[in-house]
Tab-separated table of C-alpha atoms in Angstrom:
chain	number	residue	atom	x	y	z
A	1	UNK	CA	-23.625	208.515	-100.414
A	2	UNK	CA	-25.100	210.779	-98.162
A	3	UNK	CA	-23.745	210.806	-95.017
A	4	UNK	CA	-26.248	210.349	-92.327
A	5	UNK	CA	-25.554	210.365	-87.990
A	6	UNK	CA	-27.144	207.861	-85.809
A	7	UNK	CA	-27.470	208.036	-82.006
A	8	UNK	CA	-28.317	205.610	-80.089
A	9	UNK	CA	-28.909	206.063	-76.195
A	10	UNK	CA	-28.870	203.361	-73.498
A	11	UNK	CA	-32.117	203.346	-71.566
A	12	UNK	CA	-32.293	202.114	-68.107
A	13	UNK	CA	-35.020	199.557	-67.379
A	14	UNK	CA	-37.045	198.930	-64.670
A	15	UNK	CA	-37.633	195.172	-64.481
A	16	UNK	CA	-41.039	193.899	-62.454
A	17	UNK	CA	-41.071	190.481	-60.793
A	18	UNK	CA	-40.839	188.770	-64.255
A	19	UNK	CA	-38.579	185.746	-65.181
A	20	UNK	CA	-36.906	187.315	-68.500
A	21	UNK	CA	-34.914	184.371	-68.493
A	22	UNK	CA	-37.832	182.114	-70.048
A	23	UNK	CA	-36.893	181.289	-73.269
A	24	UNK	CA	-38.468	183.175	-76.065
A	25	UNK	CA	-40.465	181.849	-78.769
A	26	UNK	CA	-37.572	182.219	-81.542
A	27	UNK	CA	-38.962	181.978	-85.190
A	28	UNK	CA	-36.861	181.396	-88.753
A	29	UNK	CA	-35.206	184.365	-88.478
A	30	UNK	CA	-35.600	186.362	-84.974
A	31	UNK	CA	-33.507	184.511	-82.454
A	32	UNK	CA	-32.279	185.531	-79.022
A	33	UNK	CA	-28.593	186.349	-78.588
A	34	UNK	CA	-27.539	185.684	-74.692
A	35	UNK	CA	-24.581	187.204	-72.685
A	36	UNK	CA	-22.143	184.619	-71.985
A	37	UNK	CA	-22.277	185.809	-67.983
A	38	UNK	CA	-25.910	186.892	-67.963
A	39	UNK	CA	-28.288	185.105	-65.323
A	40	UNK	CA	-29.866	183.696	-68.886
A	41	UNK	CA	-26.963	181.900	-70.260
A	42	UNK	CA	-26.478	178.122	-70.098
A	43	UNK	CA	-23.021	177.697	-71.159
A	44	UNK	CA	-21.603	179.479	-68.252
A	45	UNK	CA	-21.521	179.602	-64.361
A	46	UNK	CA	-22.819	182.887	-63.114
A	47	UNK	CA	-20.387	185.234	-61.430
A	48	UNK	CA	-19.886	186.034	-57.729
A	49	UNK	CA	-22.843	187.946	-56.142
A	50	UNK	CA	-20.257	190.398	-55.758
A	51	UNK	CA	-19.144	190.624	-59.819
A	52	UNK	CA	-20.319	194.100	-60.864
A	53	UNK	CA	-20.311	195.039	-64.656
A	54	UNK	CA	-16.665	196.797	-64.604
A	55	UNK	CA	-15.238	193.235	-63.284
A	56	UNK	CA	-17.343	191.485	-66.282
A	57	UNK	CA	-15.993	193.864	-68.490
A	58	UNK	CA	-12.402	193.819	-67.144
A	59	UNK	CA	-12.530	190.375	-67.314
A	60	UNK	CA	-13.499	189.786	-70.537
A	61	UNK	CA	-11.456	192.768	-72.052
A	62	UNK	CA	-8.557	190.514	-70.658
A	63	UNK	CA	-9.051	188.093	-73.536
A	64	UNK	CA	-9.156	190.478	-76.164
A	65	UNK	CA	-5.297	190.155	-76.688
A	66	UNK	CA	-5.313	186.562	-77.459
A	67	UNK	CA	-8.216	186.865	-79.819
A	68	UNK	CA	-6.472	189.395	-81.848
A	69	UNK	CA	-3.562	187.777	-82.116
A	70	UNK	CA	-5.409	184.785	-83.135
A	71	UNK	CA	-6.860	186.880	-86.034
A	72	UNK	CA	-3.901	186.440	-87.862
A	73	UNK	CA	-1.987	183.654	-86.269
A	74	UNK	CA	0.284	181.732	-89.383
A	75	UNK	CA	-0.507	178.054	-88.138
A	76	UNK	CA	-3.524	178.115	-90.764
A	77	UNK	CA	-3.097	179.695	-93.899
A	78	UNK	CA	-6.498	181.117	-94.311
A	79	UNK	CA	-8.738	183.706	-93.024
A	80	UNK	CA	-7.367	185.095	-89.563
A	81	UNK	CA	-11.342	184.710	-88.527
A	82	UNK	CA	-10.768	181.012	-88.207
A	83	UNK	CA	-9.111	181.597	-85.159
A	84	UNK	CA	-10.462	183.121	-81.832
A	85	UNK	CA	-9.931	182.997	-78.090
A	86	UNK	CA	-11.230	180.589	-75.829
A	87	UNK	CA	-14.380	182.665	-73.992
A	88	UNK	CA	-17.230	183.757	-76.753
A	89	UNK	CA	-19.060	186.923	-75.498
A	90	UNK	CA	-22.567	185.820	-76.937
A	91	UNK	CA	-24.618	182.550	-77.515
A	92	UNK	CA	-27.641	181.266	-79.358
A	93	UNK	CA	-29.556	178.271	-79.245
A	94	UNK	CA	-29.053	175.768	-81.984
A	95	UNK	CA	-29.816	172.216	-82.889
A	96	UNK	CA	-28.602	169.835	-84.404
A	97	UNK	CA	-28.705	166.075	-85.285
A	98	UNK	CA	-31.989	164.101	-85.840
A	99	UNK	CA	-33.524	163.699	-82.947
A	100	UNK	CA	-32.351	167.364	-82.013
A	101	UNK	CA	-29.635	167.876	-79.961
A	102	UNK	CA	-29.458	171.316	-78.790
A	103	UNK	CA	-26.778	173.511	-77.688
A	104	UNK	CA	-25.967	177.224	-76.208
A	105	UNK	CA	-23.393	178.414	-79.407
A	106	UNK	CA	-20.807	180.812	-79.343
A	107	UNK	CA	-22.058	183.472	-82.373
A	108	UNK	CA	-18.969	184.972	-83.644
A	109	UNK	CA	-18.626	186.782	-86.637
A	110	UNK	CA	-14.725	186.566	-86.923
A	111	UNK	CA	-15.274	182.521	-87.676
A	112	UNK	CA	-16.300	180.651	-90.223
A	113	UNK	CA	-16.800	177.078	-89.566
A	114	UNK	CA	-19.309	176.060	-86.967
A	115	UNK	CA	-17.848	173.232	-84.546
A	116	UNK	CA	-19.107	171.457	-81.458
A	117	UNK	CA	-17.532	168.822	-79.231
A	118	UNK	CA	-18.523	165.344	-79.852
A	119	UNK	CA	-18.972	162.462	-77.473
A	120	UNK	CA	-15.331	160.860	-76.604
A	121	UNK	CA	-13.801	164.164	-77.319
A	122	UNK	CA	-10.191	163.967	-75.738
A	123	UNK	CA	-7.878	166.123	-74.121
A	124	UNK	CA	-9.237	169.913	-72.812
A	125	UNK	CA	-12.617	169.923	-74.655
A	126	UNK	CA	-14.640	171.545	-72.231
A	127	UNK	CA	-12.708	172.878	-68.875
A	128	UNK	CA	-14.147	170.901	-66.542
A	129	UNK	CA	-17.405	173.111	-67.344
A	130	UNK	CA	-20.135	171.779	-65.754
A	131	UNK	CA	-22.257	173.620	-68.774
A	132	UNK	CA	-20.280	171.627	-71.329
A	133	UNK	CA	-22.272	169.339	-74.110
A	134	UNK	CA	-21.181	167.166	-76.375
A	135	UNK	CA	-23.139	166.284	-80.180
A	136	UNK	CA	-23.097	162.181	-80.303
A	137	UNK	CA	-23.314	161.582	-84.102
A	138	UNK	CA	-24.271	158.143	-82.964
A	139	UNK	CA	-27.145	159.390	-81.741
A	140	UNK	CA	-28.450	161.043	-85.343
A	141	UNK	CA	-29.995	159.203	-88.182
A	142	UNK	CA	-29.235	161.829	-90.365
A	143	UNK	CA	-25.420	162.816	-89.612
A	144	UNK	CA	-22.844	162.033	-92.254
A	145	UNK	CA	-18.766	162.273	-92.168
A	146	UNK	CA	-17.695	164.113	-95.397
A	147	UNK	CA	-15.571	162.548	-97.844
A	148	UNK	CA	-11.952	162.815	-98.466
A	149	UNK	CA	-11.412	163.949	-101.182
A	150	UNK	CA	-14.995	165.909	-101.342
A	151	UNK	CA	-15.904	169.333	-103.391
A	152	UNK	CA	-17.176	169.753	-99.757
A	153	UNK	CA	-13.862	169.201	-98.154
A	154	UNK	CA	-11.834	171.282	-100.376
A	155	UNK	CA	-13.644	174.288	-98.915
A	156	UNK	CA	-11.503	173.895	-95.592
A	157	UNK	CA	-7.727	175.323	-95.686
A	158	UNK	CA	-5.192	173.521	-96.834
A	159	UNK	CA	-3.055	174.062	-94.068
A	160	UNK	CA	-5.306	172.341	-91.729
A	161	UNK	CA	-6.962	169.735	-93.739
A	162	UNK	CA	-6.149	166.112	-93.929
A	163	UNK	CA	-7.639	162.864	-95.444
A	164	UNK	CA	-7.654	159.776	-92.881
A	165	UNK	CA	-9.376	156.298	-93.842
A	166	UNK	CA	-11.172	158.424	-96.370
A	167	UNK	CA	-12.940	161.173	-94.464
A	168	UNK	CA	-12.160	164.637	-93.806
A	169	UNK	CA	-11.037	165.647	-90.933
A	170	UNK	CA	-8.987	169.079	-90.020
A	171	UNK	CA	-6.780	171.058	-87.331
A	172	UNK	CA	-7.219	174.235	-86.042
A	173	UNK	CA	-5.503	176.781	-83.670
A	174	UNK	CA	-7.928	178.518	-81.108
A	175	UNK	CA	-6.746	181.032	-79.111
A	176	UNK	CA	-2.995	181.913	-77.994
A	177	UNK	CA	-2.682	178.519	-76.440
A	178	UNK	CA	-4.884	175.313	-77.977
A	179	UNK	CA	-5.434	173.207	-81.308
A	180	UNK	CA	-8.109	170.947	-81.640
A	181	UNK	CA	-8.755	167.960	-84.290
A	182	UNK	CA	-12.205	167.691	-85.935
A	183	UNK	CA	-14.210	165.575	-88.387
A	184	UNK	CA	-16.123	167.482	-90.920
A	185	UNK	CA	-19.624	166.287	-90.532
A	186	UNK	CA	-23.009	167.072	-92.231
A	187	UNK	CA	-26.499	166.936	-90.609
A	188	UNK	CA	-29.747	168.933	-89.922
A	189	UNK	CA	-29.218	172.057	-88.185
A	190	UNK	CA	-31.837	173.903	-86.629
A	191	UNK	CA	-31.982	177.348	-85.670
A	192	UNK	CA	-34.879	179.702	-84.738
A	193	UNK	CA	-37.626	176.973	-85.874
A	194	UNK	CA	-36.110	176.484	-89.480
A	195	UNK	CA	-34.922	173.292	-90.395
A	196	UNK	CA	-31.317	173.301	-92.561
A	197	UNK	CA	-30.292	170.027	-94.064
A	198	UNK	CA	-26.810	168.792	-94.889
A	199	UNK	CA	-25.397	171.410	-92.552
A	200	UNK	CA	-21.519	171.059	-92.710
A	201	UNK	CA	-19.205	171.769	-89.200
A	202	UNK	CA	-16.573	170.451	-87.315
A	203	UNK	CA	-17.553	167.840	-84.974
A	204	UNK	CA	-14.533	168.243	-82.209
A	205	UNK	CA	-12.836	164.556	-81.410
A	206	UNK	CA	-9.536	165.931	-79.246
A	207	UNK	CA	-8.159	169.171	-77.964
A	208	UNK	CA	-4.697	170.450	-76.649
A	209	UNK	CA	-3.663	172.977	-74.562
A	210	UNK	CA	-6.863	175.668	-73.639
A	211	UNK	CA	-10.493	174.661	-74.295
A	212	UNK	CA	-13.069	175.349	-77.012
A	213	UNK	CA	-16.063	176.869	-75.845
A	214	UNK	CA	-18.321	174.559	-73.701
A	215	UNK	CA	-20.982	174.112	-76.350
A	216	UNK	CA	-19.575	174.464	-79.619
A	217	UNK	CA	-19.114	177.649	-81.832
A	218	UNK	CA	-21.693	179.021	-84.697
A	219	UNK	CA	-19.471	180.246	-87.609
A	220	UNK	CA	-20.624	183.494	-88.899
A	221	UNK	CA	-18.130	184.816	-91.100
A	222	UNK	CA	-18.025	185.456	-94.822
A	223	UNK	CA	-16.123	181.835	-95.926
A	224	UNK	CA	-18.006	179.476	-97.879
A	225	UNK	CA	-18.293	177.097	-94.816
A	226	UNK	CA	-19.732	179.717	-92.464
A	227	UNK	CA	-23.280	179.560	-91.622
A	228	UNK	CA	-23.918	182.658	-94.053
A	229	UNK	CA	-22.396	180.272	-96.959
A	230	UNK	CA	-24.183	177.464	-96.288
A	231	UNK	CA	-27.649	179.188	-96.139
A	232	UNK	CA	-27.315	181.782	-98.977
A	233	UNK	CA	-30.566	180.301	-100.684
A	234	UNK	CA	-32.272	180.790	-97.396
A	235	UNK	CA	-31.256	184.069	-96.669
A	236	UNK	CA	-29.708	185.878	-99.241
A	237	UNK	CA	-26.444	186.336	-96.915
A	238	UNK	CA	-28.115	188.795	-94.650
A	239	UNK	CA	-28.194	188.612	-91.169
A	240	UNK	CA	-28.363	191.719	-88.410
A	241	UNK	CA	-27.734	191.471	-84.651
A	242	UNK	CA	-28.405	193.741	-81.934
A	243	UNK	CA	-26.397	192.938	-78.710
A	244	UNK	CA	-27.797	194.230	-74.846
A	245	UNK	CA	-25.812	196.056	-72.492
A	246	UNK	CA	-23.656	193.865	-70.201
A	247	UNK	CA	-25.451	195.848	-67.286
A	248	UNK	CA	-28.477	193.956	-68.337
A	249	UNK	CA	-27.669	190.760	-66.792
A	250	UNK	CA	-31.259	188.883	-67.518
A	251	UNK	CA	-32.116	190.020	-71.031
A	252	UNK	CA	-31.160	189.331	-74.532
A	253	UNK	CA	-30.499	190.582	-77.507
A	254	UNK	CA	-31.551	189.406	-80.783
A	255	UNK	CA	-30.272	187.899	-84.142
A	256	UNK	CA	-32.435	188.595	-87.745
A	257	UNK	CA	-31.550	186.072	-90.814
A	258	UNK	CA	-32.787	187.692	-94.127
A	259	UNK	CA	-33.548	190.505	-96.143
A	260	UNK	CA	-37.062	189.973	-94.310
A	261	UNK	CA	-38.333	192.489	-91.352
A	262	UNK	CA	-34.797	194.200	-90.973
A	263	UNK	CA	-35.104	197.660	-89.914
A	264	UNK	CA	-34.434	200.154	-92.696
A	265	UNK	CA	-31.194	201.775	-93.084
A	266	UNK	CA	-31.218	205.062	-95.093
A	267	UNK	CA	-27.214	204.687	-95.137
A	268	UNK	CA	-24.922	201.829	-95.268
A	269	UNK	CA	-21.064	201.666	-95.458
A	270	UNK	CA	-19.191	199.119	-97.726
A	271	UNK	CA	-18.002	196.018	-96.600
A	272	UNK	CA	-14.194	195.438	-97.916
A	273	UNK	CA	-12.901	192.189	-98.667
A	274	UNK	CA	-9.078	191.242	-97.798
A	275	UNK	CA	-8.532	188.397	-100.033
A	276	UNK	CA	-5.572	187.577	-97.111
A	277	UNK	CA	-8.537	187.139	-94.491
A	278	UNK	CA	-11.681	186.727	-96.377
A	279	UNK	CA	-13.682	185.895	-93.353
A	280	UNK	CA	-13.416	189.287	-91.763
A	281	UNK	CA	-15.856	192.222	-92.050
A	282	UNK	CA	-13.405	194.956	-92.750
A	283	UNK	CA	-15.455	198.774	-93.582
A	284	UNK	CA	-13.430	201.904	-94.301
A	285	UNK	CA	-13.300	204.027	-91.210
A	286	UNK	CA	-12.493	207.378	-92.024
A	287	UNK	CA	-11.965	209.438	-88.793
A	288	UNK	CA	-12.896	209.937	-85.187
A	289	UNK	CA	-14.372	212.944	-83.709
A	290	UNK	CA	-14.267	213.346	-79.507
A	291	UNK	CA	-16.634	215.749	-78.813
A	292	UNK	CA	-16.424	218.835	-81.053
A	293	UNK	CA	-12.580	217.977	-82.187
A	294	UNK	CA	-12.091	216.088	-84.981
A	295	UNK	CA	-9.263	214.166	-83.937
A	296	UNK	CA	-5.993	214.765	-85.895
A	297	UNK	CA	-5.377	211.359	-87.398
A	298	UNK	CA	-2.674	210.395	-90.402
A	299	UNK	CA	-5.005	208.383	-93.259
A	300	UNK	CA	-2.286	205.960	-93.435
A	301	UNK	CA	-2.665	204.975	-89.839
A	302	UNK	CA	-6.459	204.213	-90.961
A	303	UNK	CA	-6.362	202.917	-94.345
A	304	UNK	CA	-7.141	199.192	-95.959
A	305	UNK	CA	-4.035	197.704	-96.920
A	306	UNK	CA	-4.447	193.703	-97.951
A	307	UNK	CA	-1.125	192.922	-97.793
A	308	UNK	CA	-0.804	193.292	-93.673
A	309	UNK	CA	-4.128	193.124	-92.872
A	310	UNK	CA	-4.230	197.031	-91.594
A	311	UNK	CA	-7.517	198.518	-91.488
A	312	UNK	CA	-10.868	197.844	-89.608
A	313	UNK	CA	-13.370	195.285	-89.008
A	314	UNK	CA	-16.441	194.396	-86.892
A	315	UNK	CA	-16.149	191.812	-84.504
A	316	UNK	CA	-18.398	190.313	-81.699
A	317	UNK	CA	-16.029	188.631	-79.807
A	318	UNK	CA	-13.437	191.405	-79.331
A	319	UNK	CA	-14.977	193.325	-75.973
A	320	UNK	CA	-13.238	197.055	-75.655
A	321	UNK	CA	-12.826	198.494	-79.102
A	322	UNK	CA	-8.982	198.301	-80.058
A	323	UNK	CA	-7.356	201.360	-82.185
A	324	UNK	CA	-3.753	201.227	-83.560
A	325	UNK	CA	-0.994	202.766	-81.311
A	326	UNK	CA	-0.757	206.400	-83.074
A	327	UNK	CA	-4.918	206.494	-83.770
A	328	UNK	CA	-5.344	205.615	-80.292
A	329	UNK	CA	-2.617	207.996	-79.102
A	330	UNK	CA	-4.443	210.745	-80.638
A	331	UNK	CA	-7.983	209.931	-79.305
A	332	UNK	CA	-6.737	209.567	-75.529
A	333	UNK	CA	-4.911	212.992	-76.066
A	334	UNK	CA	-8.436	214.431	-76.948
A	335	UNK	CA	-9.906	213.279	-74.780
A	336	UNK	CA	-7.694	213.868	-71.866
A	337	UNK	CA	-8.214	217.725	-72.878
A	338	UNK	CA	-12.101	217.550	-72.335
A	339	UNK	CA	-11.853	215.890	-69.162
A	340	UNK	CA	-10.181	216.638	-66.160
A	341	UNK	CA	-7.573	214.565	-64.300
A	342	UNK	CA	-5.743	213.129	-62.801
A	343	UNK	CA	-5.422	209.856	-65.294
A	344	UNK	CA	-4.699	206.576	-64.205
A	345	UNK	CA	-4.959	202.716	-65.376
A	346	UNK	CA	-7.204	200.217	-64.288
A	347	UNK	CA	-7.186	196.568	-65.198
A	348	UNK	CA	-7.333	196.994	-69.365
A	349	UNK	CA	-8.083	200.979	-69.234
A	350	UNK	CA	-5.591	202.996	-69.435
A	351	UNK	CA	-7.603	206.530	-69.217
A	352	UNK	CA	-9.719	206.352	-65.375
A	353	UNK	CA	-10.735	209.586	-63.961
A	354	UNK	CA	-12.413	210.796	-60.820
A	355	UNK	CA	-16.508	210.027	-61.132
A	356	UNK	CA	-17.438	212.824	-59.045
A	357	UNK	CA	-20.066	213.889	-61.552
A	358	UNK	CA	-17.871	214.976	-64.323
A	359	UNK	CA	-18.536	211.751	-66.366
A	360	UNK	CA	-22.101	213.085	-66.850
A	361	UNK	CA	-20.215	216.164	-69.337
A	362	UNK	CA	-17.244	213.533	-70.743
A	363	UNK	CA	-17.369	214.329	-74.627
A	364	UNK	CA	-19.270	212.007	-77.014
A	365	UNK	CA	-17.408	210.145	-79.839
A	366	UNK	CA	-18.533	209.747	-83.454
A	367	UNK	CA	-16.459	207.377	-85.642
A	368	UNK	CA	-16.824	208.162	-89.190
A	369	UNK	CA	-17.019	205.768	-91.508
A	370	UNK	CA	-17.553	205.896	-95.648
A	371	UNK	CA	-21.231	207.050	-96.549
A	372	UNK	CA	-21.681	207.641	-92.781
A	373	UNK	CA	-21.275	208.870	-89.400
A	374	UNK	CA	-22.026	206.654	-86.242
A	375	UNK	CA	-23.053	208.557	-82.999
A	376	UNK	CA	-21.883	206.901	-79.456
A	377	UNK	CA	-23.611	208.028	-76.390
A	378	UNK	CA	-21.100	208.230	-73.428
A	379	UNK	CA	-22.579	205.577	-72.097
A	380	UNK	CA	-21.077	203.251	-74.760
A	381	UNK	CA	-17.368	204.705	-74.194
A	382	UNK	CA	-17.297	205.027	-70.230
A	383	UNK	CA	-16.837	202.020	-67.463
A	384	UNK	CA	-17.276	202.452	-64.304
A	385	UNK	CA	-15.340	200.766	-61.525
A	386	UNK	CA	-17.160	198.956	-58.674
A	387	UNK	CA	-14.568	199.253	-56.077
A	388	UNK	CA	-13.570	202.704	-56.333
A	389	UNK	CA	-15.395	206.218	-57.893
A	390	UNK	CA	-13.753	206.065	-60.931
A	391	UNK	CA	-14.375	206.048	-64.593
A	392	UNK	CA	-12.612	204.796	-67.446
A	393	UNK	CA	-12.763	205.128	-71.447
A	394	UNK	CA	-13.706	201.535	-72.682
A	395	UNK	CA	-11.346	201.857	-75.722
A	396	UNK	CA	-7.411	200.783	-75.843
A	397	UNK	CA	-4.390	200.434	-77.800
A	398	UNK	CA	-4.240	197.585	-80.128
A	399	UNK	CA	-1.872	194.991	-79.001
A	400	UNK	CA	1.850	194.703	-79.616
A	401	UNK	CA	1.329	191.570	-82.216
A	402	UNK	CA	0.913	191.017	-86.043
A	403	UNK	CA	-2.085	192.971	-85.494
A	404	UNK	CA	-0.950	195.932	-84.255
A	405	UNK	CA	-2.097	197.432	-87.427
A	406	UNK	CA	-5.474	196.790	-86.980
A	407	UNK	CA	-8.421	198.925	-85.619
A	408	UNK	CA	-11.066	196.729	-84.155
A	409	UNK	CA	-14.960	198.090	-83.319
A	410	UNK	CA	-16.061	195.813	-80.249
A	411	UNK	CA	-18.557	194.722	-78.445
A	412	UNK	CA	-19.288	197.962	-75.614
A	413	UNK	CA	-19.543	200.001	-78.738
A	414	UNK	CA	-21.969	198.113	-80.392
A	415	UNK	CA	-24.668	197.736	-77.395
A	416	UNK	CA	-28.019	198.761	-78.052
A	417	UNK	CA	-27.114	199.346	-81.995
A	418	UNK	CA	-28.972	197.050	-84.925
A	419	UNK	CA	-25.975	195.869	-87.343
A	420	UNK	CA	-26.862	194.569	-90.223
A	421	UNK	CA	-24.760	192.977	-92.329
A	422	UNK	CA	-25.635	192.215	-96.380
A	423	UNK	CA	-22.756	190.121	-97.450
A	424	UNK	CA	-24.538	189.972	-100.743
A	425	UNK	CA	-24.261	193.840	-101.912
A	426	UNK	CA	-21.262	194.408	-99.303
A	427	UNK	CA	-22.846	197.026	-96.979
A	428	UNK	CA	-23.600	197.427	-93.473
A	429	UNK	CA	-26.310	199.312	-92.124
A	430	UNK	CA	-26.465	200.766	-88.601
A	431	UNK	CA	-29.725	201.399	-86.795
A	432	UNK	CA	-30.677	202.876	-82.843
A	433	UNK	CA	-32.160	200.008	-81.167
A	434	UNK	CA	-33.196	199.226	-77.677
A	435	UNK	CA	-31.758	195.621	-77.373
A	436	UNK	CA	-32.279	194.274	-73.957
């Protein structure tokens, strides 16, 4: 496969006096994707007026360790992507039931089973979030509680699946300190104007420890109970998204479903499958360049190994890209050689330097995948402090837990880029696009 280079640039958009938060007209294949801390987000109260993009990103990045730890939680012996931390970064509008009950669900590509807090949910179902919403099965004329045993129920992980009064129930870890119990049910699901009958999802009845997303989660993992698995006849296992910048608080990105109207992707990189973590989107990262320098990285530090989960994934819920320890150390060393210090730590970032104009000369990055090179502009690798004149490298080392062997390509490095996932053909494609 010929190697191609994609460069995506952040554009400064000047907004007129227009209500950018007015709902867009979704169609069956194009759905708005809204950052959770955006002014347009219906799922979270707005941050304090003094909150800057750096404050928001630093606050979200503080949850990365919990998310990455949960990606390999041994509580439930199934795909790591079944468990994530308690703050999602992007939401989409989804309706369940007949008549419709509408929710702003967290979009997560490392999770399979869609779930929503249901009426009567006990425990920490919403963490006192005033934007919490609950699905009412009794208010829907088409809700069905899945029988146990049944073929549909058997698709849930063995470790968390139980039968209660002939109905299918399951328990799932969520983040580092919480666990929830849900009934598996089916009902109509509507997204972007398309109605999907008999969609299976978890109706959350109790939460212990931390909270669950205030209005539920839409699972876009690779398993049979994920949105893709259940809608394969309609969308052929194909979707793409374009994530807006955290600095564009009044704009939304987009989610496209199905192969129709996807942009042309001249080159792609293979999707790899890990039988022990089948939900996750593994790709073959072969190297990293910082400016003109190809960073010296041992091949075994990037190698895909299904036995221990090693390799590289693309994730929609982690904020800043994480590299395994030796890889990040080599990248940081190459970056610091090309930027003047002194260097300091600030929040989640350990390579901050004086923002006296030299950040404009900071080196660009290239992620080398099998079959293509993805070029990142400086705007996608640096973040500026709001409190002092500092710029920080927006990457970090993997946490020191079971996922210390996992590289994660995260939100900040995906902004203003259309990423295509073709599960049926096992490829991922990249194309530059202004997503705001």
